[in-house]
Short mmCIF file of C-alpha atoms in Angstrom, two decimals:
data_model
loop_
_atom_site.label_atom_id
_atom_site.label_comp_id
_atom_site.label_asym_id
_atom_site.label_seq_id
_atom_site.Cartn_x
_atom_site.Cartn_y
_atom_site.Cartn_z
CA MET T 296 87.98 74.28 160.69
CA LYS T 297 88.95 70.59 160.58
CA SER T 298 92.67 71.36 160.20
CA THR T 299 92.49 73.56 163.29
CA LEU T 300 90.77 70.81 165.23
CA LYS T 301 93.38 68.24 164.19
CA LYS T 302 96.16 70.50 165.46
CA LEU T 303 94.43 70.83 168.80
CA LEU T 304 93.57 67.17 169.28
CA PRO T 305 97.00 66.11 170.67
CA PHE T 306 96.48 68.43 173.59
CA ALA T 307 94.31 67.73 176.62
CA VAL T 308 90.91 69.00 175.61
CA VAL T 309 87.87 69.78 177.60
CA GLY T 310 84.82 67.59 177.05
CA VAL T 311 81.22 68.42 177.82
CA ILE T 312 79.75 65.43 179.62
CA SER T 313 76.70 64.24 177.77
CA GLY T 314 75.47 62.57 174.67
CA ALA T 315 73.12 65.51 174.25
CA THR T 316 75.52 67.79 172.36
CA THR T 317 73.19 69.07 169.68
CA VAL T 318 71.54 72.45 169.36
CA GLY T 319 69.26 73.11 172.35
CA THR T 320 65.68 74.09 172.96
CA LEU T 321 64.89 77.39 174.65
CA GLN T 322 61.30 77.63 175.79
CA TYR T 323 60.27 79.95 178.57
CA PHE T 324 57.22 79.49 180.77
CA ASN T 325 56.30 81.29 183.96
CA HIS T 326 55.40 79.19 186.99
CA ASP T 327 54.17 80.16 190.41
CA SER T 328 56.73 80.20 193.17
CA ALA T 329 56.92 77.18 195.43
CA ASN T 330 54.60 77.39 198.41
CA GLY T 331 56.06 78.16 201.81
CA ASP T 332 59.76 78.11 202.51
CA GLU T 333 60.44 74.73 200.91
CA SER T 334 62.15 75.82 197.70
CA TYR T 335 65.49 76.82 196.29
CA PHE T 336 64.72 80.41 197.32
CA THR T 337 65.16 79.34 200.96
CA LYS T 338 68.51 80.43 202.30
CA SER T 339 70.44 77.48 203.66
CA ALA T 340 73.08 77.72 206.33
CA PRO T 341 76.54 78.78 205.12
CA ASN T 342 78.67 75.83 204.11
CA VAL T 343 81.23 75.88 206.91
CA SER T 344 81.18 72.19 207.76
CA PHE T 345 84.30 71.17 205.91
CA ALA T 346 85.19 67.49 205.97
CA GLY T 347 88.53 68.14 207.59
CA MET T 348 86.79 69.84 210.51
CA ASN T 349 84.27 67.08 211.18
CA THR T 350 84.82 64.89 214.21
CA ALA T 351 82.83 61.94 212.82
CA ALA T 352 84.53 59.38 210.61
CA VAL T 353 84.76 60.41 206.96
CA GLY T 354 82.96 57.21 205.90
CA ASP T 355 79.98 58.15 208.06
CA ASP T 356 79.88 61.58 206.45
CA PHE T 357 79.83 60.04 202.97
CA VAL T 358 76.99 57.68 203.90
CA LYS T 359 74.82 60.50 205.26
CA ALA T 360 75.53 62.76 202.31
CA ALA T 361 74.79 59.96 199.83
CA LYS T 362 71.48 59.10 201.52
CA THR T 363 70.46 62.76 201.31
CA THR T 364 71.59 63.30 197.73
CA VAL T 365 70.74 60.16 195.73
CA PRO T 366 66.91 60.52 195.97
CA ALA T 367 67.15 64.12 194.69
CA VAL T 368 69.27 63.32 191.61
CA VAL T 369 67.40 62.29 188.45
CA THR T 370 68.13 60.88 185.01
CA ILE T 371 67.24 63.12 182.07
CA LYS T 372 66.58 61.53 178.69
CA ASN T 373 66.83 63.79 175.64
CA TYR T 374 64.66 62.80 172.65
CA GLN T 375 65.26 64.60 169.37
CA SER T 376 63.78 64.67 165.90
CA ARG T 377 65.62 62.69 163.27
CA SER T 378 66.63 65.83 161.38
CA THR T 379 68.24 67.55 164.37
CA SER T 380 71.76 66.14 164.10
CA ARG T 381 74.25 67.61 161.66
CA ALA T 382 77.78 66.66 160.64
CA SER T 383 79.18 69.90 162.07
CA GLU T 384 77.95 68.89 165.49
CA GLN T 385 79.66 65.51 165.11
CA ASP T 386 82.88 67.43 164.45
CA LEU T 387 82.44 69.09 167.84
CA PHE T 388 81.75 65.73 169.46
CA ASP T 389 84.94 64.30 167.96
CA PHE T 390 86.92 67.35 169.09
CA PHE T 391 85.85 67.24 172.72
CA PHE T 392 85.72 63.47 173.16
CA GLY T 393 87.99 62.17 170.41
CA ASP T 394 86.64 59.80 167.76
CA PRO T 395 87.16 56.26 169.07
CA LEU T 396 85.58 54.92 165.88
CA GLY T 397 88.60 56.04 163.87
CA GLY T 398 86.78 58.40 161.53
CA ARG T 399 83.54 56.43 161.44
CA GLY T 400 81.83 58.93 163.75
CA GLN T 401 80.43 60.88 160.82
CA GLN T 402 78.83 57.73 159.46
CA ARG T 403 77.39 56.88 162.87
CA GLN T 404 75.88 60.36 163.23
CA LYS T 405 73.96 60.05 159.97
CA GLN T 406 72.17 56.93 161.10
CA GLN T 407 68.59 57.66 162.09
CA MET T 408 67.73 57.01 165.71
CA PRO T 409 64.41 55.29 166.43
CA ASP T 410 61.79 57.73 167.74
CA ASN T 411 61.56 55.84 171.05
CA MET T 412 65.32 55.98 171.71
CA PRO T 413 66.86 59.00 173.50
CA SER T 414 69.57 60.85 171.63
CA GLY T 415 71.40 61.54 174.88
CA MET T 416 71.19 61.11 178.62
CA GLY T 417 72.36 63.20 181.53
CA SER T 418 71.51 64.05 185.11
CA GLY T 419 69.57 66.68 187.02
CA VAL T 420 68.97 67.80 190.61
CA ILE T 421 65.57 68.40 192.21
CA ILE T 422 65.72 71.79 193.94
CA SER T 423 62.15 72.16 195.23
CA PRO T 424 59.46 69.70 196.35
CA ASP T 425 57.09 70.87 193.60
CA GLY T 426 59.27 69.56 190.79
CA TYR T 427 61.80 72.16 189.71
CA ILE T 428 64.99 70.50 188.42
CA ILE T 429 68.31 72.10 187.58
CA SER T 430 70.62 70.61 184.97
CA ASN T 431 73.04 71.65 182.22
CA ASN T 432 72.07 73.43 179.04
CA HIS T 433 73.93 70.86 176.97
CA VAL T 434 71.97 68.00 178.58
CA VAL T 435 68.66 69.36 177.21
CA ALA T 436 70.01 70.83 173.96
CA GLY T 437 68.03 69.97 170.84
CA ALA T 438 65.27 68.11 172.66
CA ASN T 439 61.72 67.89 171.40
CA LYS T 440 60.89 65.76 174.44
CA LEU T 441 62.54 65.49 177.86
CA GLU T 442 61.90 62.54 180.14
CA VAL T 443 62.86 62.65 183.81
CA VAL T 444 63.35 59.40 185.72
CA LEU T 445 63.58 59.56 189.51
CA SER T 446 65.84 57.31 191.58
CA ASN T 447 62.73 55.22 192.38
CA LYS T 448 62.30 54.63 188.59
CA LYS T 449 59.14 56.74 188.36
CA SER T 450 59.07 58.61 185.05
CA TYR T 451 57.72 62.04 184.00
CA ILE T 452 57.67 64.19 180.88
CA ALA T 453 59.33 67.49 181.79
CA THR T 454 58.70 71.05 180.66
CA LEU T 455 61.81 73.04 179.78
CA VAL T 456 61.37 76.31 181.68
CA GLY T 457 64.51 77.95 180.33
CA THR T 458 68.20 77.65 179.58
CA ASP T 459 71.34 79.77 179.71
CA PRO T 460 74.19 78.78 177.35
CA ASN T 461 76.46 81.38 178.97
CA THR T 462 76.62 79.32 182.18
CA ASP T 463 75.49 75.94 180.77
CA ILE T 464 72.51 75.86 183.15
CA SER T 465 68.92 74.79 182.44
CA LEU T 466 65.74 74.66 184.50
CA LEU T 467 63.06 71.97 184.05
CA LYS T 468 59.72 71.30 185.73
CA ILE T 469 57.77 68.12 186.35
CA GLU T 470 54.25 68.04 187.76
CA GLU T 471 54.61 66.40 191.16
CA LYS T 472 54.58 67.36 194.84
CA GLY T 473 56.43 66.27 197.93
CA LEU T 474 59.63 65.39 196.09
CA PRO T 475 63.02 65.02 197.82
CA TYR T 476 65.24 68.00 197.02
CA LEU T 477 68.61 69.55 197.83
CA ASN T 478 69.36 72.92 199.40
CA PHE T 479 71.91 75.22 197.82
CA ALA T 480 75.01 75.82 199.93
CA ASN T 481 77.11 78.99 199.73
CA SER T 482 79.77 78.02 197.20
CA ASP T 483 81.88 81.03 198.16
CA ASN T 484 82.69 79.25 201.40
CA ILE T 485 84.15 76.05 199.95
CA GLU T 486 87.86 75.39 200.45
CA VAL T 487 90.45 73.64 198.32
CA GLY T 488 91.03 70.22 199.85
CA GLN T 489 87.46 69.92 201.13
CA TRP T 490 85.79 66.51 200.66
CA VAL T 491 82.96 66.43 198.10
CA LEU T 492 80.70 63.84 196.47
CA ALA T 493 79.62 63.75 192.82
CA VAL T 494 76.23 62.10 192.27
CA GLY T 495 74.76 61.32 188.86
CA ASN T 496 74.21 58.72 186.18
CA PRO T 497 77.55 58.17 184.38
CA LEU T 498 77.69 55.75 181.44
CA GLY T 499 74.13 54.60 182.18
CA LEU T 500 74.95 53.62 185.79
CA ASN T 501 72.08 55.19 187.71
CA SER T 502 72.54 56.81 191.13
CA THR T 503 76.33 56.57 191.17
CA VAL T 504 78.20 58.28 194.04
CA THR T 505 81.91 59.11 193.79
CA ALA T 506 84.11 60.93 196.29
CA GLY T 507 86.99 63.36 195.94
CA ILE T 508 88.19 66.77 197.02
CA VAL T 509 87.90 70.31 195.75
CA SER T 510 91.03 70.54 193.61
CA ALA T 511 90.76 74.24 192.73
CA LYS T 512 88.31 77.13 192.56
CA GLY T 513 87.63 79.76 189.92
CA ARG T 514 88.78 77.70 186.94
CA GLY T 515 88.22 79.20 183.48
CA ILE T 516 88.70 76.40 180.95
CA GLY T 517 87.41 78.08 177.80
CA ILE T 518 84.83 75.44 176.96
CA LEU T 519 81.63 77.50 176.76
CA GLY T 520 82.91 80.15 174.38
CA SER T 521 85.01 77.75 172.31
CA GLN T 522 81.92 75.90 171.09
CA GLY T 523 80.41 79.13 169.82
CA LYS T 524 77.24 78.63 171.82
CA ALA T 525 77.83 81.21 174.56
CA ALA T 526 77.96 84.85 173.51
CA ASN T 527 79.14 86.02 176.97
CA PRO T 528 80.33 82.92 178.83
CA ILE T 529 80.81 82.91 182.60
CA GLU T 530 83.43 80.37 183.63
CA SER T 531 84.59 80.08 187.21
CA PHE T 532 84.29 76.35 187.75
CA ILE T 533 84.88 74.32 190.90
CA GLN T 534 87.47 71.70 189.98
CA THR T 535 87.26 68.27 191.61
CA ASP T 536 88.94 64.88 191.32
CA ALA T 537 85.74 62.99 192.17
CA ALA T 538 85.19 60.58 189.27
CA ILE T 539 82.94 62.20 186.63
CA ASN T 540 82.11 60.71 183.24
CA PRO T 541 79.62 61.22 180.37
CA GLY T 542 76.14 61.08 181.91
CA ASN T 543 77.20 62.91 185.09
CA SER T 544 76.39 66.24 183.40
CA GLY T 545 73.79 68.17 185.36
CA GLY T 546 74.27 66.05 188.46
CA ALA T 547 75.09 67.17 191.97
CA LEU T 548 78.38 68.09 193.58
CA VAL T 549 77.66 68.15 197.32
CA ASN T 550 79.50 68.68 200.58
CA THR T 551 79.58 66.07 203.34
CA ILE T 552 76.25 67.19 204.78
CA GLY T 553 74.50 66.78 201.43
CA GLU T 554 74.20 70.43 200.44
CA LEU T 555 74.51 71.39 196.79
CA ILE T 556 77.74 73.25 196.06
CA GLY T 557 77.89 72.77 192.29
CA ILE T 558 76.35 71.34 189.10
CA ASN T 559 78.74 68.91 187.40
CA SER T 560 79.32 70.11 183.85
CA ALA T 561 82.59 69.12 182.20
CA ILE T 562 85.80 67.11 182.31
CA GLN T 563 89.28 67.75 181.00
CA SER T 564 90.52 64.64 179.30
CA THR T 565 92.47 63.32 176.32
CA THR T 566 89.98 60.47 175.92
CA GLY T 567 86.61 61.96 176.87
CA TYR T 568 86.52 59.87 180.05
CA TYR T 569 87.62 60.43 183.65
CA GLN T 570 91.27 61.39 184.16
CA GLY T 571 90.88 63.20 187.47
CA TYR T 572 89.79 66.66 186.33
CA GLY T 573 86.11 67.47 186.63
CA PHE T 574 84.39 70.86 186.69
CA ALA T 575 81.16 72.09 188.26
CA VAL T 576 79.22 75.35 188.00
CA PRO T 577 79.30 76.94 191.50
CA SER T 578 75.96 76.75 193.31
CA ASN T 579 75.76 80.52 193.90
CA LEU T 580 75.89 81.19 190.16
CA ALA T 581 73.57 78.28 189.30
CA ARG T 582 71.02 79.45 191.85
CA LYS T 583 71.02 83.00 190.51
CA ILE T 584 70.43 81.73 186.96
CA VAL T 585 67.43 79.55 187.86
CA GLU T 586 65.92 82.28 190.02
CA ASP T 587 66.10 84.66 187.04
CA ILE T 588 64.57 82.13 184.66
CA LYS T 589 61.74 81.34 187.04
CA LYS T 590 60.94 84.96 187.92
CA PHE T 591 61.59 86.81 184.66
CA GLY T 592 61.67 84.11 181.97
CA ILE T 593 65.15 85.24 180.92
CA VAL T 594 68.49 85.67 182.68
CA GLN T 595 69.20 89.13 184.08
CA ARG T 596 72.86 89.76 183.25
CA GLY T 597 74.77 92.77 184.53
CA PHE T 598 77.77 94.10 182.60
CA LEU T 599 80.66 96.27 183.74
CA GLY T 600 81.10 97.55 180.21
CA VAL T 601 84.84 97.01 179.74
CA THR T 602 87.04 95.11 177.34
CA SER T 603 90.03 93.69 179.15
CA LEU T 604 93.28 91.75 179.13
CA ASP T 605 93.94 89.04 181.67
CA LEU T 606 97.19 89.74 183.56
CA SER T 607 97.52 86.17 184.79
CA ASN T 608 100.82 85.19 183.21
CA ASP T 609 104.33 86.63 183.16
CA MET T 610 104.35 87.53 179.47
CA GLN T 611 101.20 89.62 179.70
CA VAL T 612 102.41 91.32 182.88
CA ALA T 613 105.82 92.07 181.36
CA GLY T 614 104.14 93.87 178.46
CA TYR T 615 101.93 95.85 180.83
CA ASN T 616 104.85 96.83 183.07
CA LYS T 617 106.93 97.97 180.11
CA GLN T 618 104.13 100.07 178.66
CA ASN T 619 103.06 101.63 181.97
CA LYS T 620 106.45 101.71 183.74
CA THR T 621 105.10 99.72 186.66
CA ASN T 622 106.26 96.63 188.51
CA ILE T 623 103.13 94.58 189.14
CA LYS T 624 103.19 90.79 189.43
CA ALA T 625 101.26 88.11 187.53
CA GLY T 626 97.79 87.59 188.97
CA SER T 627 97.48 91.23 190.00
CA GLY T 628 94.23 91.84 188.16
CA VAL T 629 92.57 92.56 184.83
CA TYR T 630 93.85 95.32 182.54
CA VAL T 631 91.18 97.58 181.01
CA THR T 632 91.77 97.94 177.25
CA GLY T 633 88.56 99.74 176.29
CA PHE T 634 84.84 100.20 176.81
CA GLY T 635 81.60 99.08 175.22
CA ASP T 636 78.64 101.27 174.41
CA ASN T 637 76.76 102.65 177.42
CA SER T 638 79.56 101.57 179.78
CA GLY T 639 78.81 101.97 183.46
CA ALA T 640 82.51 101.60 184.26
CA GLU T 641 83.52 104.44 181.96
CA ASP T 642 80.79 106.69 183.38
CA ALA T 643 82.09 105.93 186.88
CA GLY T 644 85.55 107.23 186.00
CA ILE T 645 87.48 104.05 185.14
CA ARG T 646 89.91 104.62 182.26
CA THR T 647 91.83 102.58 179.70
CA GLY T 648 95.04 101.32 181.32
CA ASP T 649 93.53 100.83 184.78
CA VAL T 650 93.99 97.40 186.39
CA ILE T 651 90.91 96.07 188.20
CA THR T 652 91.98 94.25 191.37
CA LYS T 653 88.74 93.85 193.36
CA ILE T 654 84.98 93.77 192.92
CA ASP T 655 83.44 94.72 196.26
CA ASN T 656 85.59 92.73 198.69
CA THR T 657 86.44 89.92 196.28
CA ALA T 658 89.95 89.83 194.83
CA VAL T 659 90.21 89.74 191.03
CA THR T 660 93.35 87.90 189.92
CA ASP T 661 92.21 86.91 186.42
CA PHE T 662 89.29 87.14 184.02
CA ALA T 663 87.49 84.15 185.60
CA ASP T 664 87.30 86.07 188.89
CA LEU T 665 85.95 89.16 187.15
CA SER T 666 83.52 87.09 185.10
CA ILE T 667 81.74 85.48 188.04
CA ALA T 668 81.91 88.58 190.28
CA ILE T 669 80.01 90.61 187.67
CA GLY T 670 78.08 87.88 185.89
CA SER T 671 76.35 86.77 189.07
CA LYS T 672 74.78 90.24 189.46
CA ARG T 673 71.88 91.94 187.72
CA PRO T 674 71.44 95.24 185.83
CA GLY T 675 71.00 98.06 188.31
CA ASP T 676 73.22 96.47 190.96
CA LYS T 677 76.02 98.68 192.24
CA VAL T 678 79.52 97.30 192.73
CA MET T 679 82.62 98.82 194.30
CA VAL T 680 85.51 98.48 191.83
CA THR T 681 89.05 98.73 193.19
CA TYR T 682 91.69 99.44 190.55
CA LEU T 683 95.30 100.52 190.06
CA ARG T 684 96.16 103.63 188.07
CA ASN T 685 99.82 104.54 187.65
CA GLY T 686 100.62 102.21 190.52
CA LYS T 687 98.17 103.89 192.91
CA GLU T 688 95.00 102.25 194.24
CA ALA T 689 91.60 103.89 193.75
CA THR T 690 87.93 102.91 193.92
CA ALA T 691 84.77 103.66 191.94
CA THR T 692 81.13 102.73 192.39
CA VAL T 693 79.77 101.30 189.14
CA THR T 694 76.10 100.73 188.32
CA LEU T 695 75.87 97.63 186.16
CA ARG T 696 73.86 97.75 182.96
CA ASP T 697 72.50 95.25 180.49
CA GLN T 698 73.88 95.05 176.96
CA LYS T 699 71.46 97.72 175.78
CA GLY T 700 72.43 100.10 178.58
CA GLY T 701 69.40 99.49 180.76
CA THR T 702 69.52 99.28 184.55
CA SER T 703 66.19 97.56 185.25
CA ALA T 704 64.95 93.99 184.89
CA ARG T 705 63.67 92.88 181.50
CA THR T 706 61.13 90.17 180.77
CA LYS T 707 60.37 88.22 177.60
CA ALA T 708 57.90 90.93 176.59
CA ASP T 709 60.74 93.49 176.53
CA LEU T 710 62.87 91.52 174.07
CA SER T 711 63.36 92.68 170.50
CA VAL T 712 62.30 90.48 167.60
CA THR T 713 65.84 89.28 166.97
CA GLU T 714 66.31 88.49 170.66
CA LYS T 715 63.08 86.50 170.69
CA ILE T 716 63.95 84.35 167.69
CA GLY T 717 67.67 84.17 168.56
CA ALA T 718 69.60 85.59 165.61
CA GLU T 719 70.73 88.77 163.91
CA PHE T 720 70.76 89.40 160.17
CA LYS T 721 73.10 91.13 157.71
CA PRO T 722 72.16 92.29 154.20
CA LEU T 723 73.21 90.00 151.37
CA ASP T 724 75.51 91.48 148.74
CA GLU T 725 73.64 92.31 145.53
CA ARG T 726 76.34 90.67 143.41
CA PHE T 727 75.95 87.49 145.44
CA LYS T 728 72.22 87.53 144.79
CA THR T 729 72.83 87.87 141.05
CA ASP T 730 75.46 85.12 140.95
CA TYR T 731 73.24 82.67 142.81
CA GLY T 732 69.93 83.67 141.30
CA LEU T 733 68.39 85.04 144.49
CA ASN T 734 65.90 87.90 144.52
CA SER T 735 66.21 88.49 148.26
CA GLY T 736 68.11 87.33 151.31
CA VAL T 737 69.82 88.16 154.59
CA ILE T 738 72.71 86.34 156.26
CA ALA T 739 71.98 84.87 159.71
CA THR T 740 74.58 85.81 162.33
CA ASN T 741 75.01 85.32 166.08
CA VAL T 742 72.52 82.44 166.09
CA THR T 743 71.85 81.56 169.72
CA GLU T 744 71.92 77.93 170.78
CA GLY T 745 68.44 76.67 171.56
CA SER T 746 66.72 79.62 169.87
CA GLU T 747 63.72 79.33 167.57
CA ILE T 748 65.95 79.96 164.55
CA ALA T 749 68.43 77.31 165.68
CA LYS T 750 65.68 74.75 166.27
CA ILE T 751 64.68 74.77 162.61
CA GLY T 752 68.28 74.11 161.55
CA ILE T 753 69.61 77.58 160.75
CA VAL T 754 73.19 78.33 161.82
CA ASP T 755 75.53 81.27 161.23
CA ASN T 756 75.97 82.24 157.56
CA TYR T 757 72.82 80.49 156.30
CA ILE T 758 70.75 82.76 154.04
CA VAL T 759 67.15 83.57 154.96
CA ILE T 760 65.19 84.36 151.80
CA GLU T 761 61.62 84.82 153.00
CA ILE T 762 59.66 85.01 156.25
CA ASN T 763 55.93 84.27 156.15
CA GLY T 764 56.14 84.37 152.35
CA LYS T 765 57.58 87.90 152.28
CA PRO T 766 61.10 88.63 150.94
CA VAL T 767 63.64 89.97 153.43
CA ASN T 768 66.69 92.09 152.55
CA SER T 769 67.60 93.61 155.92
CA GLN T 770 67.19 93.07 159.64
CA LYS T 771 64.57 95.83 159.59
CA ASP T 772 62.53 93.72 157.16
CA VAL T 773 62.65 90.78 159.60
CA GLU T 774 61.65 92.99 162.52
CA LYS T 775 58.81 94.62 160.57
CA ILE T 776 57.29 91.25 159.61
CA LEU T 777 57.52 89.73 163.09
CA ASP T 778 56.99 92.76 165.35
CA LYS T 779 53.92 92.10 167.51
CA TYR T 780 53.27 88.97 165.46
CA SER T 781 51.96 85.83 167.16
CA GLY T 782 51.41 82.43 165.68
CA ASN T 783 53.35 80.17 163.35
CA VAL T 784 56.32 81.61 161.44
CA SER T 785 57.39 80.17 158.08
CA VAL T 786 61.06 80.64 157.16
CA LYS T 787 62.55 79.91 153.73
CA PHE T 788 66.33 79.61 153.84
CA VAL T 789 69.42 78.30 152.05
CA ASP T 790 72.06 76.16 153.77
CA ALA T 791 75.82 76.09 153.14
CA TYR T 792 75.38 73.60 150.27
CA GLY T 793 72.77 75.64 148.40
CA GLN T 794 69.88 73.45 149.50
CA ILE T 795 66.62 75.37 150.03
CA TYR T 796 64.34 74.56 152.96
CA THR T 797 61.07 75.92 154.30
CA ARG T 798 60.53 75.28 158.01
CA GLY T 799 58.52 76.87 160.77
CA PHE T 800 58.30 77.69 164.45
CA LYS T 801 55.83 79.30 166.78
CA MET T 802 56.66 82.92 167.59
CA PRO T 803 57.62 83.22 171.29
#
């Protein structure tokens, strides 16, 4: 692992902007919808007021947008237990930011933080007057307490409503009314070259406003999946050159009339600090995620049901053209290489070798386009897929499904045991048990960031020996013990160094 990281370090790497890089909390609570029309469910006017089209001076536009935005952007302080941090997470921190301490980062990570000191700080945006706040998943990750500080210095303890590692979005709630908030704009309408403002709390500098332009749209930078925290990442970032630094994470990217067009999430940098390349989650996607969390408790994710190859560079296209005797150009679409179980695309007549070029009326030039076009929809939604087969264009109507093949909304009550606790389990080899003196055990796999299993310190490949005092030797054993169970769960497990722990969590 470390040798791979060292090889990659000379290249420009992508850094998540926050000190809160540890494993996150995922707690879901249902709240009543905001009263009246004053909430993020209210449809705002399409964002067609580009800076280049405004007749007023640009400086005036910035002043108005800043006055609208600053009161609605908050500081989020992430407090964690002393046992939360692990050396492996410091490796990630060093990879994405570099280790300016020259190898002393590991030593720094092992130092215990005082209980009254936050482990990390980021930003958030108030999106309704009754206290709903949107931020990044990585800003709240690992927290056992979240403090929200308004621009007027008033402080609140926040409830974490839910998170989504696949988009790096989280939703928080504070108990207050009449708060300033921002409306979501239609991020599909933004244009490259449009003026934007980034508002947040970089490097501890509260309520900082920086200006820049939209540098690009639909950027896939590989950051969410590369950290192993997102099972099905959706990356189609807005790129901007507005100055963004650690602490800006979760803050607002707004247009010149103060409407929210993105949630600032990451930078691309060789140092971990601003070099002109910042990335924000588009507001349309962010809005869909928080609506799902608020209404259902979990994100409703639709899937096309295909495995694919991105035809976005000449080498990939050359291979496709040679195999299929075609003459398509780079950026022509996404090549279908196969199908998952219960695939809606396969049932609709799409075949291996087809090249998807459009979803509804939106062009698909690479995987980032396909990712956001499908990922922003829900199971049961129908999409018109345009594709090329043997050089000829065709269309198919596909009903999207969830990963289990369902086409209707699911709530927390519909989740399986492993989905609720956030991990899957493989049987442990009998010879391994004998060699290490174990009478039982299953190997934890696909541990979800912020899950109940992750919160007690279990990561992939740790061995779970017992649950609630009962030995487990298969995933069925885990499900049998915890099915319809409520209350505190005791887990006995072994880490990578052979150390045995017993820790607990409350069953969701």
